[in-house]
Short mmCIF file of C-alpha atoms in Angstrom, two decimals:
data_model
loop_
_atom_site.label_atom_id
_atom_site.label_comp_id
_atom_site.label_asym_id
_atom_site.label_seq_id
_atom_site.Cartn_x
_atom_site.Cartn_y
_atom_site.Cartn_z
CA MET A 937 -46.56 -89.77 46.87
CA ALA A 938 -49.84 -88.14 47.08
CA GLY A 939 -53.15 -90.00 47.12
CA ASN A 940 -54.08 -89.38 43.53
CA ILE A 941 -51.34 -91.40 42.08
CA VAL A 942 -51.73 -95.30 42.33
CA GLU A 943 -48.56 -97.35 42.75
CA ILE A 944 -48.88 -100.34 40.40
CA SER A 945 -46.94 -103.57 40.12
CA ASP A 946 -46.59 -106.45 37.66
CA SER A 947 -49.54 -108.22 39.42
CA THR A 948 -51.82 -105.33 39.66
CA PHE A 949 -51.05 -103.88 36.11
CA GLY A 950 -53.97 -105.75 34.47
CA SER A 951 -56.74 -104.76 36.94
CA GLU A 952 -55.41 -101.23 37.72
CA VAL A 953 -54.59 -100.25 34.07
CA LEU A 954 -55.77 -102.56 31.45
CA GLN A 955 -59.31 -102.95 32.95
CA ALA A 956 -59.68 -99.39 34.26
CA ASP A 957 -62.81 -97.64 33.32
CA LYS A 958 -60.93 -94.37 32.30
CA PRO A 959 -57.71 -93.43 30.55
CA VAL A 960 -54.62 -94.16 32.68
CA LEU A 961 -51.29 -92.35 32.41
CA VAL A 962 -48.60 -94.66 33.74
CA ASP A 963 -45.10 -93.30 34.80
CA PHE A 964 -42.42 -95.85 34.49
CA TRP A 965 -39.54 -94.89 36.84
CA ALA A 966 -36.74 -95.94 39.14
CA PRO A 967 -35.18 -94.40 42.26
CA TRP A 968 -31.80 -94.01 40.50
CA CYS A 969 -33.21 -91.91 37.68
CA GLY A 970 -32.77 -88.13 38.17
CA PRO A 971 -35.20 -86.98 35.38
CA CYS A 972 -37.79 -89.42 36.78
CA LYS A 973 -37.66 -87.40 40.07
CA ALA A 974 -38.31 -84.32 37.97
CA ILE A 975 -41.51 -85.75 36.54
CA GLY A 976 -43.04 -86.51 39.93
CA PRO A 977 -44.24 -82.97 40.92
CA VAL A 978 -45.81 -82.58 37.41
CA MET A 979 -47.57 -85.72 37.62
CA GLU A 980 -49.00 -84.58 41.10
CA GLU A 981 -50.23 -81.33 39.62
CA LEU A 982 -51.88 -83.08 36.62
CA SER A 983 -53.46 -85.56 38.86
CA LYS A 984 -55.27 -82.80 40.68
CA ASP A 985 -56.16 -80.99 37.29
CA TYR A 986 -57.57 -84.12 35.85
CA ASP A 987 -59.11 -85.69 38.96
CA GLY A 988 -61.95 -88.05 38.06
CA LYS A 989 -61.17 -87.87 34.28
CA VAL A 990 -57.89 -89.66 34.04
CA LYS A 991 -56.09 -92.12 36.42
CA PHE A 992 -52.58 -91.57 37.24
CA ALA A 993 -50.15 -94.40 38.14
CA LYS A 994 -46.50 -95.22 38.75
CA CYS A 995 -44.52 -98.25 38.15
CA ASN A 996 -41.15 -98.93 39.70
CA VAL A 997 -39.20 -100.79 37.00
CA ASP A 998 -36.60 -102.16 39.46
CA ASP A 999 -39.39 -103.96 41.37
CA ASN A 1000 -41.47 -104.75 38.33
CA PRO A 1001 -39.48 -105.83 35.28
CA VAL A 1002 -42.15 -107.69 33.56
CA THR A 1003 -44.49 -104.93 32.50
CA PRO A 1004 -41.94 -102.58 31.09
CA GLY A 1005 -40.33 -105.56 29.31
CA ASN A 1006 -43.71 -106.31 27.66
CA TYR A 1007 -43.91 -102.75 26.37
CA GLY A 1008 -40.22 -102.68 25.05
CA ILE A 1009 -39.21 -100.06 27.55
CA ARG A 1010 -35.46 -99.43 27.64
CA ALA A 1011 -35.43 -95.82 28.80
CA ILE A 1012 -36.99 -94.10 31.75
CA PRO A 1013 -38.78 -92.00 32.40
CA THR A 1014 -41.31 -93.48 29.96
CA LEU A 1015 -44.89 -92.42 30.21
CA ILE A 1016 -47.63 -94.53 28.33
CA LEU A 1017 -51.23 -93.54 28.16
CA PHE A 1018 -53.60 -96.49 28.10
CA LYS A 1019 -57.16 -96.39 27.15
CA ASP A 1020 -59.46 -99.50 27.10
CA GLY A 1021 -56.42 -101.66 27.55
CA GLN A 1022 -54.67 -100.16 24.54
CA GLN A 1023 -51.64 -98.04 24.29
CA VAL A 1024 -52.62 -94.64 23.01
CA ASP A 1025 -49.63 -92.52 23.37
CA GLN A 1026 -46.10 -92.65 24.69
CA ILE A 1027 -43.54 -90.07 26.08
CA VAL A 1028 -39.90 -91.02 26.49
CA GLY A 1029 -37.59 -88.87 28.56
CA MET A 1030 -38.08 -85.58 30.53
CA ALA A 1031 -41.28 -83.70 29.53
CA ASP A 1032 -42.81 -80.51 30.73
CA LYS A 1033 -46.42 -80.13 31.84
CA SER A 1034 -47.71 -78.98 28.33
CA LYS A 1035 -46.34 -81.92 26.64
CA LEU A 1036 -47.91 -84.29 29.22
CA GLU A 1037 -51.25 -82.54 28.85
CA ALA A 1038 -51.18 -82.90 25.10
CA THR A 1039 -50.77 -86.72 25.66
CA ILE A 1040 -53.51 -86.84 28.30
CA LYS A 1041 -55.83 -85.07 25.84
CA LYS A 1042 -55.45 -87.88 23.32
CA GLY A 1043 -57.21 -90.13 25.84
CA LEU A 1044 -60.26 -87.85 26.62
CA MET B 888 -49.12 -59.55 41.64
CA GLN B 889 -50.59 -59.85 38.22
CA ASN B 890 -50.16 -56.28 37.19
CA SER B 891 -46.75 -55.72 38.81
CA THR B 892 -43.50 -55.55 37.15
CA TYR B 893 -40.60 -57.52 38.34
CA ASP B 894 -37.16 -56.26 38.57
CA LEU B 895 -35.80 -59.39 37.03
CA VAL B 896 -37.37 -62.62 35.51
CA VAL B 897 -34.97 -65.49 35.20
CA ILE B 898 -35.88 -68.06 32.59
CA GLY B 899 -34.68 -71.52 33.55
CA ALA B 900 -33.53 -73.02 36.77
CA GLY B 901 -30.40 -74.85 36.02
CA PRO B 902 -27.10 -73.88 37.69
CA ALA B 903 -26.87 -70.59 35.65
CA GLY B 904 -30.52 -69.53 36.66
CA LEU B 905 -30.48 -70.61 40.22
CA THR B 906 -27.14 -68.59 40.65
CA ALA B 907 -28.77 -65.60 39.04
CA GLY B 908 -31.61 -66.02 41.54
CA ILE B 909 -29.18 -66.09 44.55
CA TYR B 910 -27.38 -63.01 43.33
CA ALA B 911 -30.49 -61.07 42.43
CA ALA B 912 -31.98 -61.90 45.80
CA ARG B 913 -28.92 -60.58 47.56
CA ALA B 914 -29.19 -57.41 45.48
CA ARG B 915 -32.74 -57.01 46.99
CA LEU B 916 -34.31 -57.37 43.40
CA ASP B 917 -37.90 -58.37 43.03
CA VAL B 918 -37.04 -61.56 41.14
CA LEU B 919 -39.06 -64.51 39.71
CA LEU B 920 -37.58 -67.79 38.53
CA LEU B 921 -39.47 -69.82 35.79
CA GLU B 922 -38.76 -73.42 35.11
CA LYS B 923 -40.77 -75.33 32.68
CA ALA B 924 -39.88 -78.89 33.88
CA ALA B 925 -37.94 -79.28 37.04
CA PRO B 926 -34.87 -77.43 38.56
CA GLY B 927 -31.74 -78.68 37.23
CA GLY B 928 -31.90 -79.19 33.40
CA GLN B 929 -29.19 -81.19 31.88
CA ILE B 930 -27.24 -81.66 35.14
CA LEU B 931 -30.04 -83.96 36.49
CA VAL B 932 -28.73 -86.57 33.98
CA THR B 933 -25.16 -86.17 35.00
CA ASP B 934 -24.09 -89.24 36.91
CA TRP B 935 -21.16 -87.74 38.88
CA ILE B 936 -19.60 -84.22 38.92
CA GLU B 937 -15.96 -84.19 40.05
CA ASN B 938 -14.90 -80.85 38.55
CA TYR B 939 -17.03 -78.48 40.36
CA PRO B 940 -14.86 -76.97 43.17
CA GLY B 941 -15.77 -77.43 46.86
CA PHE B 942 -16.94 -81.04 46.60
CA PRO B 943 -13.63 -83.11 46.76
CA GLU B 944 -15.34 -86.45 46.75
CA GLY B 945 -17.57 -85.38 43.82
CA LEU B 946 -21.37 -85.63 43.89
CA SER B 947 -24.36 -86.56 41.69
CA GLY B 948 -26.01 -83.89 39.44
CA ALA B 949 -29.26 -84.23 41.31
CA ASP B 950 -27.58 -83.72 44.68
CA LEU B 951 -25.74 -80.63 43.56
CA ILE B 952 -28.96 -79.08 42.06
CA MET B 953 -30.83 -79.85 45.47
CA LYS B 954 -28.10 -77.92 47.34
CA MET B 955 -28.31 -75.02 44.93
CA THR B 956 -32.23 -74.88 45.08
CA ASP B 957 -32.02 -75.01 48.95
CA GLN B 958 -29.58 -72.16 48.89
CA LEU B 959 -31.90 -70.08 46.71
CA LYS B 960 -34.82 -70.86 48.81
CA GLY B 961 -32.81 -69.75 51.94
CA PHE B 962 -32.92 -66.32 50.29
CA GLY B 963 -36.64 -66.32 49.96
CA VAL B 964 -36.81 -66.95 46.22
CA SER B 965 -39.20 -69.51 44.88
CA ILE B 966 -39.31 -71.18 41.61
CA GLU B 967 -42.53 -71.26 39.53
CA THR B 968 -43.25 -74.21 37.16
CA ASN B 969 -44.29 -72.42 34.07
CA GLU B 970 -43.14 -72.14 30.49
CA VAL B 971 -42.29 -68.94 28.55
CA ARG B 972 -44.18 -69.25 25.26
CA SER B 973 -42.92 -66.05 23.69
CA VAL B 974 -41.29 -62.73 24.57
CA ASP B 975 -41.50 -59.02 23.59
CA LEU B 976 -38.33 -57.40 24.55
CA GLU B 977 -38.64 -54.16 22.52
CA GLY B 978 -39.83 -51.74 25.19
CA SER B 979 -38.22 -50.60 28.51
CA GLU B 980 -40.54 -53.29 30.12
CA LYS B 981 -40.12 -56.72 28.69
CA GLU B 982 -43.13 -58.85 28.29
CA LEU B 983 -43.09 -62.53 28.69
CA GLN B 984 -46.10 -64.63 27.57
CA LEU B 985 -46.38 -67.76 29.89
CA SER B 986 -48.76 -70.60 29.59
CA ASP B 987 -51.40 -68.87 31.69
CA ARG B 988 -50.59 -65.09 31.89
CA THR B 989 -48.44 -62.41 30.65
CA ILE B 990 -45.86 -60.89 33.02
CA ARG B 991 -43.47 -57.81 32.74
CA ALA B 992 -39.97 -57.25 33.82
CA LYS B 993 -37.39 -54.58 33.87
CA THR B 994 -34.69 -57.14 33.04
CA VAL B 995 -34.60 -60.73 31.94
CA VAL B 996 -31.88 -63.38 32.33
CA ILE B 997 -32.26 -66.15 29.71
CA ALA B 998 -30.75 -69.25 31.30
CA SER B 999 -32.87 -71.76 29.43
CA GLY B 1000 -30.12 -74.06 28.61
CA ALA B 1001 -29.64 -76.59 25.93
CA ALA B 1002 -30.79 -80.10 25.01
CA PRO B 1003 -28.80 -83.05 23.50
CA LYS B 1004 -28.19 -82.69 19.81
CA GLN B 1005 -29.68 -85.35 17.46
CA LEU B 1006 -27.56 -87.07 14.76
CA GLY B 1007 -30.44 -86.73 12.18
CA ILE B 1008 -30.01 -90.42 10.95
CA PRO B 1009 -32.55 -93.14 10.04
CA GLY B 1010 -33.71 -95.01 13.07
CA GLU B 1011 -32.79 -92.42 15.63
CA ASP B 1012 -36.34 -91.23 16.33
CA LEU B 1013 -37.96 -94.64 15.74
CA TYR B 1014 -35.91 -96.46 18.37
CA PHE B 1015 -35.65 -93.40 20.88
CA GLY B 1016 -36.47 -95.15 24.21
CA LYS B 1017 -36.13 -98.52 22.54
CA GLY B 1018 -32.34 -98.62 22.65
CA VAL B 1019 -31.56 -94.98 21.43
CA SER B 1020 -30.75 -92.77 24.45
CA THR B 1021 -28.92 -89.65 25.55
CA CYS B 1022 -29.03 -90.57 29.28
CA ALA B 1023 -26.78 -93.05 30.69
CA THR B 1024 -27.89 -92.64 34.38
CA CYS B 1025 -31.51 -93.28 33.30
CA ASP B 1026 -31.07 -96.06 30.95
CA ALA B 1027 -27.93 -97.94 31.54
CA PRO B 1028 -29.39 -100.51 33.89
CA PHE B 1029 -31.63 -101.69 30.91
CA PHE B 1030 -28.41 -102.77 29.17
CA LYS B 1031 -26.89 -105.08 31.71
CA ASN B 1032 -24.35 -107.35 30.07
CA SER B 1033 -25.23 -105.96 26.70
CA VAL B 1034 -23.00 -104.60 24.06
CA VAL B 1035 -23.84 -100.94 23.15
CA ALA B 1036 -22.53 -98.15 20.99
CA ALA B 1037 -21.85 -94.55 22.08
CA VAL B 1038 -21.32 -91.57 19.67
CA GLY B 1039 -19.10 -88.57 20.42
CA GLY B 1040 -15.77 -87.60 21.66
CA GLY B 1041 -16.22 -84.64 24.24
CA ASN B 1042 -16.42 -84.90 27.94
CA THR B 1043 -20.09 -86.05 28.03
CA ALA B 1044 -19.49 -88.93 25.59
CA VAL B 1045 -16.36 -90.26 27.42
CA GLN B 1046 -17.55 -89.68 30.94
CA GLU B 1047 -20.99 -91.37 30.28
CA SER B 1048 -19.37 -94.24 28.37
CA LEU B 1049 -17.26 -94.94 31.42
CA PHE B 1050 -20.51 -94.89 33.43
CA LEU B 1051 -21.86 -97.47 31.06
CA THR B 1052 -19.17 -99.86 31.72
CA ARG B 1053 -20.45 -100.51 35.20
CA PHE B 1054 -23.50 -102.19 33.62
CA VAL B 1055 -22.71 -103.18 29.97
CA GLU B 1056 -20.26 -105.84 28.62
CA LYS B 1057 -18.82 -103.56 26.07
CA VAL B 1058 -19.07 -99.96 24.67
CA TYR B 1059 -18.03 -99.14 21.26
CA LEU B 1060 -17.23 -95.40 21.41
CA VAL B 1061 -17.72 -94.15 17.87
CA HIS B 1062 -15.79 -90.88 17.01
CA ARG B 1063 -15.41 -89.11 13.77
CA ARG B 1064 -11.84 -88.01 14.45
CA ARG B 1065 -8.56 -89.63 15.39
CA GLU B 1066 -8.44 -87.96 18.84
CA LEU B 1067 -10.83 -87.20 21.58
CA ARG B 1068 -11.72 -83.74 22.67
CA ALA B 1069 -12.43 -84.69 26.18
CA ASP B 1070 -10.40 -83.77 29.27
CA LYS B 1071 -6.97 -85.77 29.21
CA LEU B 1072 -7.90 -87.33 32.62
CA LEU B 1073 -11.13 -88.81 31.10
CA GLN B 1074 -9.23 -89.97 28.02
CA GLU B 1075 -6.66 -91.83 30.16
CA ARG B 1076 -9.57 -93.60 31.98
CA ALA B 1077 -11.26 -94.56 28.73
CA PHE B 1078 -8.02 -95.96 27.32
CA ALA B 1079 -7.39 -97.97 30.44
CA ASN B 1080 -10.92 -99.47 30.50
CA ASP B 1081 -11.05 -102.94 28.88
CA LYS B 1082 -14.81 -102.60 28.32
CA VAL B 1083 -14.35 -99.29 26.14
CA GLN B 1084 -13.33 -99.73 22.57
CA ILE B 1085 -12.95 -96.60 20.49
CA LEU B 1086 -13.85 -96.66 16.80
CA TRP B 1087 -11.72 -93.72 15.41
CA ASN B 1088 -12.58 -91.83 12.25
CA SER B 1089 -16.01 -93.28 12.20
CA ASN B 1090 -19.57 -92.03 11.81
CA VAL B 1091 -22.74 -93.68 12.87
CA THR B 1092 -24.87 -93.35 9.67
CA GLY B 1093 -28.06 -95.47 10.74
CA ILE B 1094 -29.78 -97.39 13.54
CA LYS B 1095 -31.43 -100.69 12.86
CA GLY B 1096 -33.74 -102.70 14.84
CA THR B 1097 -36.62 -104.99 15.29
CA ASP B 1098 -39.96 -104.67 17.16
CA THR B 1099 -38.08 -105.34 20.52
CA GLY B 1100 -35.66 -102.38 19.92
CA VAL B 1101 -32.22 -101.64 18.49
CA SER B 1102 -30.23 -104.52 16.92
CA ALA B 1103 -27.22 -102.79 15.10
CA VAL B 1104 -25.71 -99.47 14.22
CA THR B 1105 -24.26 -98.88 10.81
CA ILE B 1106 -20.64 -97.48 10.87
CA GLU B 1107 -18.89 -95.64 8.15
CA ASN B 1108 -15.20 -95.24 8.38
CA VAL B 1109 -14.53 -91.72 7.04
CA VAL B 1110 -10.91 -92.53 5.92
CA THR B 1111 -11.47 -95.95 4.22
CA GLY B 1112 -15.09 -95.48 3.30
CA LYS B 1113 -15.85 -98.91 4.63
CA VAL B 1114 -19.38 -99.42 5.92
CA VAL B 1115 -20.23 -102.12 8.41
CA ASP B 1116 -23.18 -103.05 10.70
CA LEU B 1117 -22.20 -103.48 14.21
CA PRO B 1118 -24.70 -105.57 16.33
CA VAL B 1119 -25.57 -103.63 19.44
CA GLU B 1120 -28.59 -103.52 21.74
CA GLY B 1121 -28.21 -99.67 22.41
CA CYS B 1122 -26.88 -96.52 20.96
CA PHE B 1123 -26.08 -93.52 23.24
CA ILE B 1124 -25.78 -90.25 21.51
CA TRP B 1125 -23.60 -87.45 22.81
CA VAL B 1126 -22.60 -85.21 20.18
CA GLY B 1127 -23.04 -81.77 21.70
CA THR B 1128 -26.15 -79.69 22.45
CA THR B 1129 -28.63 -77.42 20.74
CA PRO B 1130 -29.83 -74.31 22.62
CA ASN B 1131 -33.51 -73.98 24.01
CA THR B 1132 -34.30 -70.66 22.18
CA ASN B 1133 -37.57 -71.44 20.32
CA PHE B 1134 -39.52 -68.97 22.39
CA LEU B 1135 -37.16 -66.11 21.58
CA LYS B 1136 -37.63 -66.07 17.80
CA ASP B 1137 -35.34 -63.30 16.53
CA HIS B 1138 -35.62 -60.96 19.49
CA VAL B 1139 -31.90 -61.35 20.40
CA LYS B 1140 -28.85 -61.96 18.30
CA LEU B 1141 -27.79 -65.53 17.96
CA ASP B 1142 -24.66 -67.13 16.54
CA GLU B 1143 -24.88 -69.48 13.55
CA GLN B 1144 -25.63 -72.51 15.77
CA GLY B 1145 -28.41 -70.60 17.46
CA PHE B 1146 -26.67 -69.93 20.73
CA ILE B 1147 -27.17 -66.35 22.26
CA GLU B 1148 -24.39 -63.84 21.72
CA VAL B 1149 -23.45 -61.80 24.78
CA ASP B 1150 -20.83 -59.33 25.90
CA HIS B 1151 -18.47 -59.66 28.96
CA ARG B 1152 -21.35 -58.37 31.02
CA MET B 1153 -23.56 -61.27 29.69
CA GLU B 1154 -25.80 -58.73 28.00
CA THR B 1155 -27.49 -59.66 24.73
CA SER B 1156 -28.05 -57.49 21.79
CA VAL B 1157 -31.13 -56.07 23.60
CA PRO B 1158 -30.17 -53.81 26.56
CA GLY B 1159 -31.47 -55.24 29.82
CA VAL B 1160 -31.71 -58.75 28.57
CA PHE B 1161 -28.96 -61.10 29.58
CA ALA B 1162 -28.01 -64.72 28.94
CA ALA B 1163 -26.25 -67.23 31.06
CA GLY B 1164 -25.03 -70.82 30.90
CA ASP B 1165 -25.39 -73.35 28.25
CA VAL B 1166 -27.83 -71.26 26.02
CA ARG B 1167 -25.11 -68.62 25.33
CA ALA B 1168 -22.37 -68.78 22.82
CA THR B 1169 -19.37 -70.01 24.93
CA PRO B 1170 -16.28 -72.09 24.44
CA LEU B 1171 -17.08 -74.29 27.59
CA ARG B 1172 -20.35 -75.60 28.94
CA GLN B 1173 -19.77 -76.76 32.54
CA VAL B 1174 -21.50 -76.13 35.87
CA ALA B 1175 -18.52 -73.97 36.92
CA THR B 1176 -18.91 -71.66 34.04
CA ALA B 1177 -22.80 -71.59 34.12
CA VAL B 1178 -22.55 -70.51 37.83
CA GLY B 1179 -20.11 -67.69 36.82
CA ASP B 1180 -22.36 -66.57 34.00
CA GLY B 1181 -25.46 -66.39 36.34
CA ALA B 1182 -23.50 -64.30 38.91
CA ILE B 1183 -22.43 -61.80 36.27
CA ALA B 1184 -25.86 -61.73 34.50
CA ALA B 1185 -27.77 -61.00 37.78
CA SER B 1186 -25.26 -58.44 38.98
CA MET B 1187 -25.40 -56.60 35.75
CA ALA B 1188 -29.08 -56.74 35.71
CA ALA B 1189 -29.16 -54.95 39.19
CA ASP B 1190 -26.58 -52.47 37.67
CA TYR B 1191 -28.81 -51.87 34.75
CA ILE B 1192 -31.82 -51.10 36.87
CA GLU B 1193 -29.82 -48.76 39.10
CA ARG B 1194 -28.67 -46.79 36.09
CA ARG B 1195 -32.23 -46.63 34.72
CA PRO B 1196 -34.62 -46.02 37.65
#
């Protein structure tokens, strides 16, 4: 994945997301999930559009079960927007660019 | 580019739209394909396709769409990620309002597909993503060794319930009638699978849960009137689809469920505007039928342009 999207894990979630100095959109995904692949290119585009304003991250739920468990995630793709360590908004399922943008704007 | 008029704009890049694109390219039409999310649509959530001819071993929805997309690109057609917000189909040139600009086209193929229908019951929205799901291939691994409910009786409900059995301990398939509508082959597999228990003549009337997600579904037997809460950790809903036609308003004639009515040329009530695939009124919604629709729609669009230069 492109340089603008940070790959996070259970161990880096705190420092990369909760303690981040700007809003973070986290994409919870897994390799076996078809619709998750569909969100990838949209995240790429948004990470360029909002470069410097919003941080974009992905979390592989297969390798990192703790974080999705803590947030009650039982469906992917799930995207959660965090700001100052708090959950601001959440999208479950396949979403188009305008829906993702609407969520991102809630953190700005 | 901005001021030009396309011969054909195809709205949606699922099997119907991609096929329309291939046929349009071969007819040498100046064609643009628009897709608001990612090519594929509902097929992306289909675990395994074994009734699309040419692939005797079957293949995943994602793999099939990748092959179709590659084939389209081979003919020099690209897919733009953009959303059609509204349309004006009145004039001889159709206008489509996209998220960033307005484009014009001599003909349009609407292949915007459909989305899973909701039950409209308490708890459904609240627990969506917390146990309520419409995508087994996305979410089944979160229900390892759990007991779940599935709602529906068609091909999708039965096939996806069978997929769930690879992960869960048990699937209660809740169906409002005494017989399934799914293909007989799928029915036989469901009846033979120890992990699938079918609750006949039953409706799910509510979904209950806690902070951590779904804990039970309320089941009403339509014959006896008996109501019970069934403890489950998940509820998968496959009760048909609703067409993606919001952007159309009342520009083309729809049937009472909102699907687009077409003639045998896939032409809608508006000349030069065609519909193909799941979004149209049709007795069967499959990849095989969508592909056929797309081929007819694009060919008839080419024919329309030829007749009206």
